[in-house]
Coordinates of C-alpha atoms in Angstrom, one line a residue:
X1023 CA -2.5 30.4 38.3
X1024 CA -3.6 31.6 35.0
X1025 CA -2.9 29.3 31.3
X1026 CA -2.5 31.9 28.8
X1027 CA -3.5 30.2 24.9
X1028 CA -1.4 30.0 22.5
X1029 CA -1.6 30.8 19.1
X1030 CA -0.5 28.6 16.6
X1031 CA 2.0 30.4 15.8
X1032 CA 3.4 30.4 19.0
X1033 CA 2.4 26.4 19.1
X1034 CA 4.9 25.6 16.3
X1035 CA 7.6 28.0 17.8
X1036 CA 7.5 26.1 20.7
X1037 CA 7.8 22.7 19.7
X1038 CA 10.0 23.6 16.5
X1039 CA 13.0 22.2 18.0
X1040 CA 11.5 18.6 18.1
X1041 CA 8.7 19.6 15.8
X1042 CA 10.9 17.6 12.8
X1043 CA 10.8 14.0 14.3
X1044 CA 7.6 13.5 14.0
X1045 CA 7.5 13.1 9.7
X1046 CA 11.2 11.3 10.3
X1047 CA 9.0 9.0 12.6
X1048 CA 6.4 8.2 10.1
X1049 CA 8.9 7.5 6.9
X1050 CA 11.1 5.2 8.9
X1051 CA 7.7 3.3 10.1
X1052 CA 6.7 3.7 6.2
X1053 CA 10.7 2.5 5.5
X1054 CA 9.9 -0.5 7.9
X1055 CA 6.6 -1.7 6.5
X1056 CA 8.4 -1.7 2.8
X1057 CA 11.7 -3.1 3.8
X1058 CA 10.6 -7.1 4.4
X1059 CA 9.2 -6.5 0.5
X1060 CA 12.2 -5.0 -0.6
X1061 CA 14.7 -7.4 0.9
X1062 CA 13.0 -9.9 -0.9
X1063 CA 11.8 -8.4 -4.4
X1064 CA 15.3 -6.5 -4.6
X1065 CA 15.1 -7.2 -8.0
X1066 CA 12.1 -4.7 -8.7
X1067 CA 13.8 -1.4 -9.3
X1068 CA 10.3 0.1 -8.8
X1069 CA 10.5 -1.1 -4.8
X1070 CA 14.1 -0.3 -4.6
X1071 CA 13.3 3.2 -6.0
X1072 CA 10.2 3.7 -3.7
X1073 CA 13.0 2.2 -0.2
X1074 CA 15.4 5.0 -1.6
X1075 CA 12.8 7.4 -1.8
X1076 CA 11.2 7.1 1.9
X1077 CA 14.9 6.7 2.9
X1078 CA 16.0 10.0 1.4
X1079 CA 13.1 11.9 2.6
X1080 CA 13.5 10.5 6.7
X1081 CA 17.2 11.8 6.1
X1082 CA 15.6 15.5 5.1
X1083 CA 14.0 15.4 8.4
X1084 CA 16.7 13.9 10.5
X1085 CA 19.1 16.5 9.0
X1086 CA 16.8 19.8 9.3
X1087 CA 16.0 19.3 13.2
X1088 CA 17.8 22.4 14.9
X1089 CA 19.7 19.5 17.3
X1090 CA 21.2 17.9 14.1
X1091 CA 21.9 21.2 12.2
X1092 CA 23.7 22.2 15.4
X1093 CA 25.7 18.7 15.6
X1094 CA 26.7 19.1 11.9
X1095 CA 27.9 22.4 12.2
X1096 CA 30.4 21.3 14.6
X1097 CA 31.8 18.3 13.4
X1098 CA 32.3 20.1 10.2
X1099 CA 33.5 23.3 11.7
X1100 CA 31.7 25.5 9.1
X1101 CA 29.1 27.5 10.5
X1102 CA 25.7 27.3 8.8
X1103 CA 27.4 24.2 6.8
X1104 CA 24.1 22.4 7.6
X1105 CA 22.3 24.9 5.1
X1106 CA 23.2 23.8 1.5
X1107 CA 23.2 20.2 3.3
X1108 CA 19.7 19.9 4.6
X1109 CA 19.3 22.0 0.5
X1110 CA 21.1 19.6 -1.5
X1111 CA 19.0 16.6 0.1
X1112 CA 16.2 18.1 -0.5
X1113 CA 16.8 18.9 -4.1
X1114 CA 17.6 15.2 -4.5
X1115 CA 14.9 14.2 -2.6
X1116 CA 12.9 16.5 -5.4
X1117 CA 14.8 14.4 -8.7
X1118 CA 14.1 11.4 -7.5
X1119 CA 10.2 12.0 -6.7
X1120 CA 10.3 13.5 -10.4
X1121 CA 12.6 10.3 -12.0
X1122 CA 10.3 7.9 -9.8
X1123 CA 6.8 9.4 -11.3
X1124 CA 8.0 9.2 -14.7
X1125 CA 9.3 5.4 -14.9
X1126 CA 6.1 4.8 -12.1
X1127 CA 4.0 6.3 -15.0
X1128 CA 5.3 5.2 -18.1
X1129 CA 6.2 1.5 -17.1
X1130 CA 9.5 -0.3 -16.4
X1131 CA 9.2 -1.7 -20.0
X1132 CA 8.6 2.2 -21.4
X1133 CA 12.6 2.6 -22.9
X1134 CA 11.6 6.0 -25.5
X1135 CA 13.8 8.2 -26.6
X1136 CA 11.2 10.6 -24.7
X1137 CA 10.8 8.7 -21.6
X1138 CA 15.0 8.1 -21.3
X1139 CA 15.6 12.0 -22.6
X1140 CA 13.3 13.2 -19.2
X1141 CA 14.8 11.1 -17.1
X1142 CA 18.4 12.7 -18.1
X1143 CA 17.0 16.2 -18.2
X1144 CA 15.8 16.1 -14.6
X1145 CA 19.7 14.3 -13.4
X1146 CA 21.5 16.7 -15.3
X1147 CA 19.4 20.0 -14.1
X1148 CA 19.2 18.9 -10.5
X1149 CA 22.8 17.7 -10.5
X1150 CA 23.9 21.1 -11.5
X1151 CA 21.1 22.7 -8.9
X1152 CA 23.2 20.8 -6.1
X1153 CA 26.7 22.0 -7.2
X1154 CA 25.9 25.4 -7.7
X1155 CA 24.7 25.7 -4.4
X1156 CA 27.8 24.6 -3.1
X1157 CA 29.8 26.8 -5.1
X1158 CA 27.9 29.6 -4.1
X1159 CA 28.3 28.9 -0.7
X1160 CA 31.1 28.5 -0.6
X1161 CA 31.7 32.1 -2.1
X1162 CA 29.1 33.2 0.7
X1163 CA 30.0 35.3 4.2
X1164 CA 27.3 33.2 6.5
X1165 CA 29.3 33.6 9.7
X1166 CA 25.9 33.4 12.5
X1167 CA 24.9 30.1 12.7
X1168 CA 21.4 30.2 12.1
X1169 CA 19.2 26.9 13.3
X1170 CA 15.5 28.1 12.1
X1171 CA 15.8 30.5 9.8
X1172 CA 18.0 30.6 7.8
X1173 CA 16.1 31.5 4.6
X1174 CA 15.0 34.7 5.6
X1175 CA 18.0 35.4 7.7
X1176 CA 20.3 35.6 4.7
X1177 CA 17.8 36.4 2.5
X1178 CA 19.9 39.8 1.3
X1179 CA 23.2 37.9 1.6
X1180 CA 25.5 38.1 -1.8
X1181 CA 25.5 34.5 -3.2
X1182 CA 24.0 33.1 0.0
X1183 CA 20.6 34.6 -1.5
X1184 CA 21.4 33.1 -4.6
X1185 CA 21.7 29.7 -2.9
X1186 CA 18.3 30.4 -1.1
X1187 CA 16.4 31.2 -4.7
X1188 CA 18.2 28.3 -6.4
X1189 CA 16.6 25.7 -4.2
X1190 CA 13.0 27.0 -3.5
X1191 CA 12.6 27.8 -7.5
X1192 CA 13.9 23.6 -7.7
X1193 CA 11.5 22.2 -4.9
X1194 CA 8.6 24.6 -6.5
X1195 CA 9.3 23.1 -9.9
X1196 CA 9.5 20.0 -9.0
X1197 CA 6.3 20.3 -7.0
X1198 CA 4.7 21.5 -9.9
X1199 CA 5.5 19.5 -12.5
X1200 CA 5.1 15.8 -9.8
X1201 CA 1.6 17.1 -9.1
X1202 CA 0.5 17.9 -12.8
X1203 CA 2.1 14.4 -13.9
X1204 CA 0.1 12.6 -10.7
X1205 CA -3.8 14.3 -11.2
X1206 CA -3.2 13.4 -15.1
X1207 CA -2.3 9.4 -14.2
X1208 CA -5.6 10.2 -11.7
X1209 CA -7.8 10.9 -14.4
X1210 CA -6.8 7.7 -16.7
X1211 CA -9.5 5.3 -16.8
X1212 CA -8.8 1.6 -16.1
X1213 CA -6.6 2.0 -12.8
X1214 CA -6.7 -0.2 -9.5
X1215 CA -8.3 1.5 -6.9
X1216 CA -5.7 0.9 -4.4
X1217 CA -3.0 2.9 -6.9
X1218 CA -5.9 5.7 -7.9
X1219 CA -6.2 6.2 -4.0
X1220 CA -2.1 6.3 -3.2
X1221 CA -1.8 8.7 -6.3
X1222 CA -4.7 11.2 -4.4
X1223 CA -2.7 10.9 -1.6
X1224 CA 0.5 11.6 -3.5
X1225 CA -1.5 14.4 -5.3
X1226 CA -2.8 16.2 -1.7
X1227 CA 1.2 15.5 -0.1
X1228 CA 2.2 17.9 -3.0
X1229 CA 0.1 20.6 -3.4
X1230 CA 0.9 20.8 0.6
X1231 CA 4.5 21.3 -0.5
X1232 CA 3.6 24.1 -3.2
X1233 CA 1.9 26.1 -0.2
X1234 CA 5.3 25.0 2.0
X1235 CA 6.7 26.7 -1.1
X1236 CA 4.2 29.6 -1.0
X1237 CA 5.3 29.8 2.4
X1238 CA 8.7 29.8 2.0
X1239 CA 9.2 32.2 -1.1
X1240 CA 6.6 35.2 0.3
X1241 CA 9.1 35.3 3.6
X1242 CA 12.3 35.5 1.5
X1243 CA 10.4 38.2 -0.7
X1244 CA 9.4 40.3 2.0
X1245 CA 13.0 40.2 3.3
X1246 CA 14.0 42.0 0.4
X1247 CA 11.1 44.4 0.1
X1248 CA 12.0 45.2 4.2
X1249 CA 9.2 43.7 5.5
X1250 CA 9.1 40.7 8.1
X1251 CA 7.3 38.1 8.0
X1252 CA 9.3 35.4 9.0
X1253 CA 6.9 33.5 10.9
X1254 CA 5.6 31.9 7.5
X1255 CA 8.7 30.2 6.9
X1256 CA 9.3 29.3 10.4
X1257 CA 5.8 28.6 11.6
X1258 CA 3.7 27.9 9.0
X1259 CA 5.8 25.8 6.5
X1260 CA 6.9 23.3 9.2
X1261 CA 3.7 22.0 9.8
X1262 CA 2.9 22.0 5.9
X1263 CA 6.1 20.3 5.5
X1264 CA 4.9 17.8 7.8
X1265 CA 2.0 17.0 6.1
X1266 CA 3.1 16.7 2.9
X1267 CA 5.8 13.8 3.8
X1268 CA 2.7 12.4 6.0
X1269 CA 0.8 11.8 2.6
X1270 CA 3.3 11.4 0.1
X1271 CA 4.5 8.1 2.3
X1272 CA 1.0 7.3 2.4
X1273 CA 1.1 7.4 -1.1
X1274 CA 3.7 5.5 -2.2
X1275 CA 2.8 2.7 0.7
X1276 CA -0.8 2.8 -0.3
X1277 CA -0.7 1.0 -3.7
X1278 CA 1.7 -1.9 -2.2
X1279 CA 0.8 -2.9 1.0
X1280 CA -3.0 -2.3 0.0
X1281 CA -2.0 -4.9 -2.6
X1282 CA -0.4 -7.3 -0.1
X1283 CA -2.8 -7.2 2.9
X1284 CA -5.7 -7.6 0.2
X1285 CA -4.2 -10.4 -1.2
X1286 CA -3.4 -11.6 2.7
X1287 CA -7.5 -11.1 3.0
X1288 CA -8.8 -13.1 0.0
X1289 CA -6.5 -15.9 1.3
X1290 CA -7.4 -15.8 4.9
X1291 CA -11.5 -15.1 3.2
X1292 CA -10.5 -18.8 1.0
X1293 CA -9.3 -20.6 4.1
X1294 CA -12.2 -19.9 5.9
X1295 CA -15.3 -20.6 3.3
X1296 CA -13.2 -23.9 2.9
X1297 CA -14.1 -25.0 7.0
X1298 CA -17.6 -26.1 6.2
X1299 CA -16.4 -28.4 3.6
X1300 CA -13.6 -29.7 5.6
X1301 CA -15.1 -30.3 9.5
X1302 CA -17.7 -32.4 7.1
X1303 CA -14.6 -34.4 4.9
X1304 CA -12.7 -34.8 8.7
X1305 CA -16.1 -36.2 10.0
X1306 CA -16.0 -38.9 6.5
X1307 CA -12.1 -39.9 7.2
X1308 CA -11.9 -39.4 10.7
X1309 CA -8.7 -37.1 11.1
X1310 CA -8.0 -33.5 9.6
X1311 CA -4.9 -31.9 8.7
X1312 CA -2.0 -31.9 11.1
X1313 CA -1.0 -28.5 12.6
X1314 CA 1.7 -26.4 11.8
X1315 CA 2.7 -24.0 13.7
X1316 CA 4.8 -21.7 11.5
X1317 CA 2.6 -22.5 8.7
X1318 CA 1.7 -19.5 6.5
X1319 CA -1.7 -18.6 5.0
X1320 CA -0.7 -19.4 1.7
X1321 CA 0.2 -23.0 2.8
X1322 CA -2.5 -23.2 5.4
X1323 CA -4.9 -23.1 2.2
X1324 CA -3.4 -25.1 0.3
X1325 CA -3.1 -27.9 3.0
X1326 CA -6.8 -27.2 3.6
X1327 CA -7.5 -27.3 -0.2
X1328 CA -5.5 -30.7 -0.8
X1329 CA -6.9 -32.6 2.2
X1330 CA -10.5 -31.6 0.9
X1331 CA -10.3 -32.9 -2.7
X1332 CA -8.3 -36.0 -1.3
X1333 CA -11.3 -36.9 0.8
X1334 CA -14.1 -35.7 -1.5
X1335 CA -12.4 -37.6 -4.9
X1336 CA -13.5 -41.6 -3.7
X1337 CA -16.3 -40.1 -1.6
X1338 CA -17.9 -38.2 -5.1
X1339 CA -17.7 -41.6 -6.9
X1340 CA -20.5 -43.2 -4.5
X1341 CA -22.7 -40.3 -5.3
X1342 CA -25.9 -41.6 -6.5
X1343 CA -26.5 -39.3 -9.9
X1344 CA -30.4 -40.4 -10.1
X1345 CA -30.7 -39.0 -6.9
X1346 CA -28.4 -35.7 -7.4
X1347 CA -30.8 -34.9 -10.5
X1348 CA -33.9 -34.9 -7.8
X1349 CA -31.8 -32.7 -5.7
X1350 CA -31.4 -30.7 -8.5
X1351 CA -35.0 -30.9 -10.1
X1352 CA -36.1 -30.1 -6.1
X1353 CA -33.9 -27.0 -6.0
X1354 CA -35.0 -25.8 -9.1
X1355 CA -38.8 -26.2 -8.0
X1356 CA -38.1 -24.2 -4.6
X1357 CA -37.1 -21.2 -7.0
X1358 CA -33.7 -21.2 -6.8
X1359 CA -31.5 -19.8 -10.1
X1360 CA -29.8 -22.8 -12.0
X1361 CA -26.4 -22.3 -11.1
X1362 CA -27.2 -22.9 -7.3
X1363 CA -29.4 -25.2 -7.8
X1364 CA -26.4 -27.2 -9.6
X1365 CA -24.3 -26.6 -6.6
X1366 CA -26.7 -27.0 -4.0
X1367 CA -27.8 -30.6 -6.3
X1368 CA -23.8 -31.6 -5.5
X1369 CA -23.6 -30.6 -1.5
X1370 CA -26.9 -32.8 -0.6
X1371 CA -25.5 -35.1 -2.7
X1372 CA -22.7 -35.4 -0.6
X1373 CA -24.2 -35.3 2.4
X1374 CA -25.9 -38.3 1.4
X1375 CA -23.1 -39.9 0.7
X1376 CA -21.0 -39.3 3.7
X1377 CA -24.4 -40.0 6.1
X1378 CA -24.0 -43.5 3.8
X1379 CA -20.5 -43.8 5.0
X1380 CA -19.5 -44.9 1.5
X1381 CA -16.1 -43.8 1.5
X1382 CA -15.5 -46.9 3.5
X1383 CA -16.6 -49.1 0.8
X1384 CA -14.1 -50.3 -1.6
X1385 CA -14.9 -48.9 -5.1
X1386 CA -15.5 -51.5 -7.4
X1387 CA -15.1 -49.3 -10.6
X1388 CA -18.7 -49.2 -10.8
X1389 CA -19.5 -45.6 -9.8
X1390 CA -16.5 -43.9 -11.0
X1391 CA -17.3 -40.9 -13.1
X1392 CA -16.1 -37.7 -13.8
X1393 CA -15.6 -35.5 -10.8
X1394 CA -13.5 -33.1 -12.3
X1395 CA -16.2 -30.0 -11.9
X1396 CA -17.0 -30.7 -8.9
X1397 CA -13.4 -31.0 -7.3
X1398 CA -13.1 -27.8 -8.7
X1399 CA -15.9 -26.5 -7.4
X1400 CA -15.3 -27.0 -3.8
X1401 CA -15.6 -23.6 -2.8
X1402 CA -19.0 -23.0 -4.0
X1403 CA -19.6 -26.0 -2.3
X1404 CA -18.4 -25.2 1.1
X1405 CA -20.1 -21.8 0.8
X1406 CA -23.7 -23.8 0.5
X1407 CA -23.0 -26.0 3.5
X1408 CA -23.7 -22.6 5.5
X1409 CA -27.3 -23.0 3.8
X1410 CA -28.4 -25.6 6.2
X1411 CA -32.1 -24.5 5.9
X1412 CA -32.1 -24.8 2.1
X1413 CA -30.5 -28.0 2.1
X1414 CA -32.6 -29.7 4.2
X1415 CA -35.7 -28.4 2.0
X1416 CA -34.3 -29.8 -0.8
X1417 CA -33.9 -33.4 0.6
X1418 CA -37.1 -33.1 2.5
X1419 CA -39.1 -32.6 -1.3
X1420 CA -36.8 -34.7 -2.8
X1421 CA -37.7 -37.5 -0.7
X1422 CA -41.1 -36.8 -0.8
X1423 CA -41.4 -36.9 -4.2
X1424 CA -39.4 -40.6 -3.9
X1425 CA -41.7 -41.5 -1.3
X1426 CA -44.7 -40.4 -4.0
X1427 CA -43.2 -42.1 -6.7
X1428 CA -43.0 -45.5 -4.8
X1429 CA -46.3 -45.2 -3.4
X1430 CA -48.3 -44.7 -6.5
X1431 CA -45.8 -47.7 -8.4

């Protein structure tokens, strides 16, 4: 039994009629990530533009898989009614990337004469785009259904050609003027990193759908010179198409859940250069914070945070500042730059203290000072209780130099 290779063409060709699910796939799992933000921020137009966006663009998919032009064909009873359909959503789908870009670019607040006269221009040319495909279509005699190719099909067609031209010339100017719009907002200095990289991606998704274009538009022009070359419309541009709706969900994802799970990071990063600092505080007051369950990060830290500074305040007042400054003058003499030396001055002097057990002593008024720094501080703090080997130098040559002191007084 012999496996004869096939050529990519022949690749696509095969798996064209499911080829379509796999980009409607990846924007409804691109939908699904954005949804729980946009349920709860549906106040931001930007989110609720970026939901309609992926939402549109899965239903381009959905709609241009042979099964589904098939199905809509017959519940409409129009053959080839599927055609200016799977056209018109895709022209919209082509406004709103445009409309999107512009009031992404220019800033919610941005309400110009320039920025609001663009934003018309592109609903008023793409609006008209979408009915004139209709009405030509309707004037059109399309009677073969036609479930892969019907570009180059009916590529000589009266008015049915027209309708062809009409929306490739949109989606190519579309693509044109979205990427030169994205690799300018690239090149402005100052941007996050997270939005420079979703804007690459944006940039690449694109430029993929000017080749899908390229694609698209040499098959149709061959058609009328009497060539065929169908297979670039029908087995190349899929898997450009593909692509392109691959990174331009990328894109728009990138910026906003790169936002979220980096924000989710530094919070879970807090919680957990906080544990040092709080396994010693629970070792001073004998019990830590009680667990819960559904608790979220944010809260989780903020427990941990208010437990810490609740224990630390009446234990900092005990602190013995004569011998902080020796902690201090020690860490300073080891080589250690002044601002850890402050910080590692204020962690042995806590673990003196807690060794000391003062914070069961009652505070007569005596030692209280300001621990307002050092509250705030308890970060830095925590972070220097990992330093066990420094710390202990420090109260080994403090002590020594106590022990010194004594001995020659």
């Amino acid at each position: 039994m012999t496996t004869v290779a096939l050529t990519p063409a022949e690749f696509v060709n095969q798996f064209y009629p499911n080829f379509w699910w796999i980009p409607a796939g990846v924007l409804a799992a691109a939908l699904a990530i954005k949804l729980p933000s946009i349920i709860r921020l549906w106040k931001d137009p930007m989110l609720r533009a970026v939901g309609g966006l992926l939402l549109l663009a899965c239903a381009v998919f959905v709609f241009v898989a042979p099964s589904t032009i098939a199905r809509v064909n017959r519940l409409t009873g129009v053959a080839n009614f599927s055609g200016p359909w799977v056209y018109s959503l895709l022209t919209a789908f082509c406004a709103f990337c445009l409309l999107l870009i512009i009031s992404w670019r220019n800033g919610l607040s941005d309400r110009s004469e320039r920025t609001r006269r663009a934003m018309r221009g592109v609903v008023a040319v793409y609006s008209g785009v979408i009915v004139a495909m209709w009405v030509l279509f309707a004037l059109a005699d399309v009677p073969v259904e036609r479930l892969r190719d019907l570009d180059t099909y009916y590529a000589n067609t009266p008015y049915m050609r027209e309708v062809i031209v009409l929306y490739l010339l949109a989606h190519t100017v579309a693509a044109l003027v979205t990427n030169g719009l994205i690799w300018n907002w690239v090149r402005t200095d100052g941007l996050d990193s997270l939005l420079r990289w979703g804007l690459k991606f944006l940039g690449v998704g694109y430029a993929a759908q000017l080749f899908f274009d390229a694609a698209k538009i040499s098959a149709v022009v061959a058609r009328w010179s009497g060539r065929n070359v169908d297979w670039l419309s029908t087995a190349v541009a899929p898997p450009l198409a593909c692509l392109s709706a691959v990174l331009i969900a990328v894109g728009f994802i990138l910026p906003h859940a790169g936002q979220y799970l980096h924000g989710r990071w530094h919070v879970r990063l807090a919680h957990h250069e906080l544990r040092p600092l709080y396994l010693l505080m629970r070792s001073v007051n004998g019990t830590g914070v009680p667990l819960l369950l559904r608790a979220t990060p944010e809260l989780r830290l903020v427990r941990r945070e208010t437990f810490i500074r609740d224990v630390l305040l009446p234990l900092a007042r005990h602190i013995d500042e004569d011998r902080r400054e020796r902690f201090h003058d020690a860490a300073l003499a080891l080589g250690h730059p002044p601002g850890l030396a402050r910080t590692l001055a204020a962690t042995a002097a806590i673990l003196d203290a807690a060794d000391a057990g003062t914070r069961t002593q009652e505070d007569d008024g005596t030692g209280a000072r300001d621990t307002t720094e050092l509250l705030r501080e308890i970060g830095a703090v925590s972070r220097v209780l990992r330093r066990t080997e420094d710390l202990r130098a420090i109260r080994a040559l403090a002590r020594d130099h106590t022990d010194g002191k004594s001995l020659t007084g």
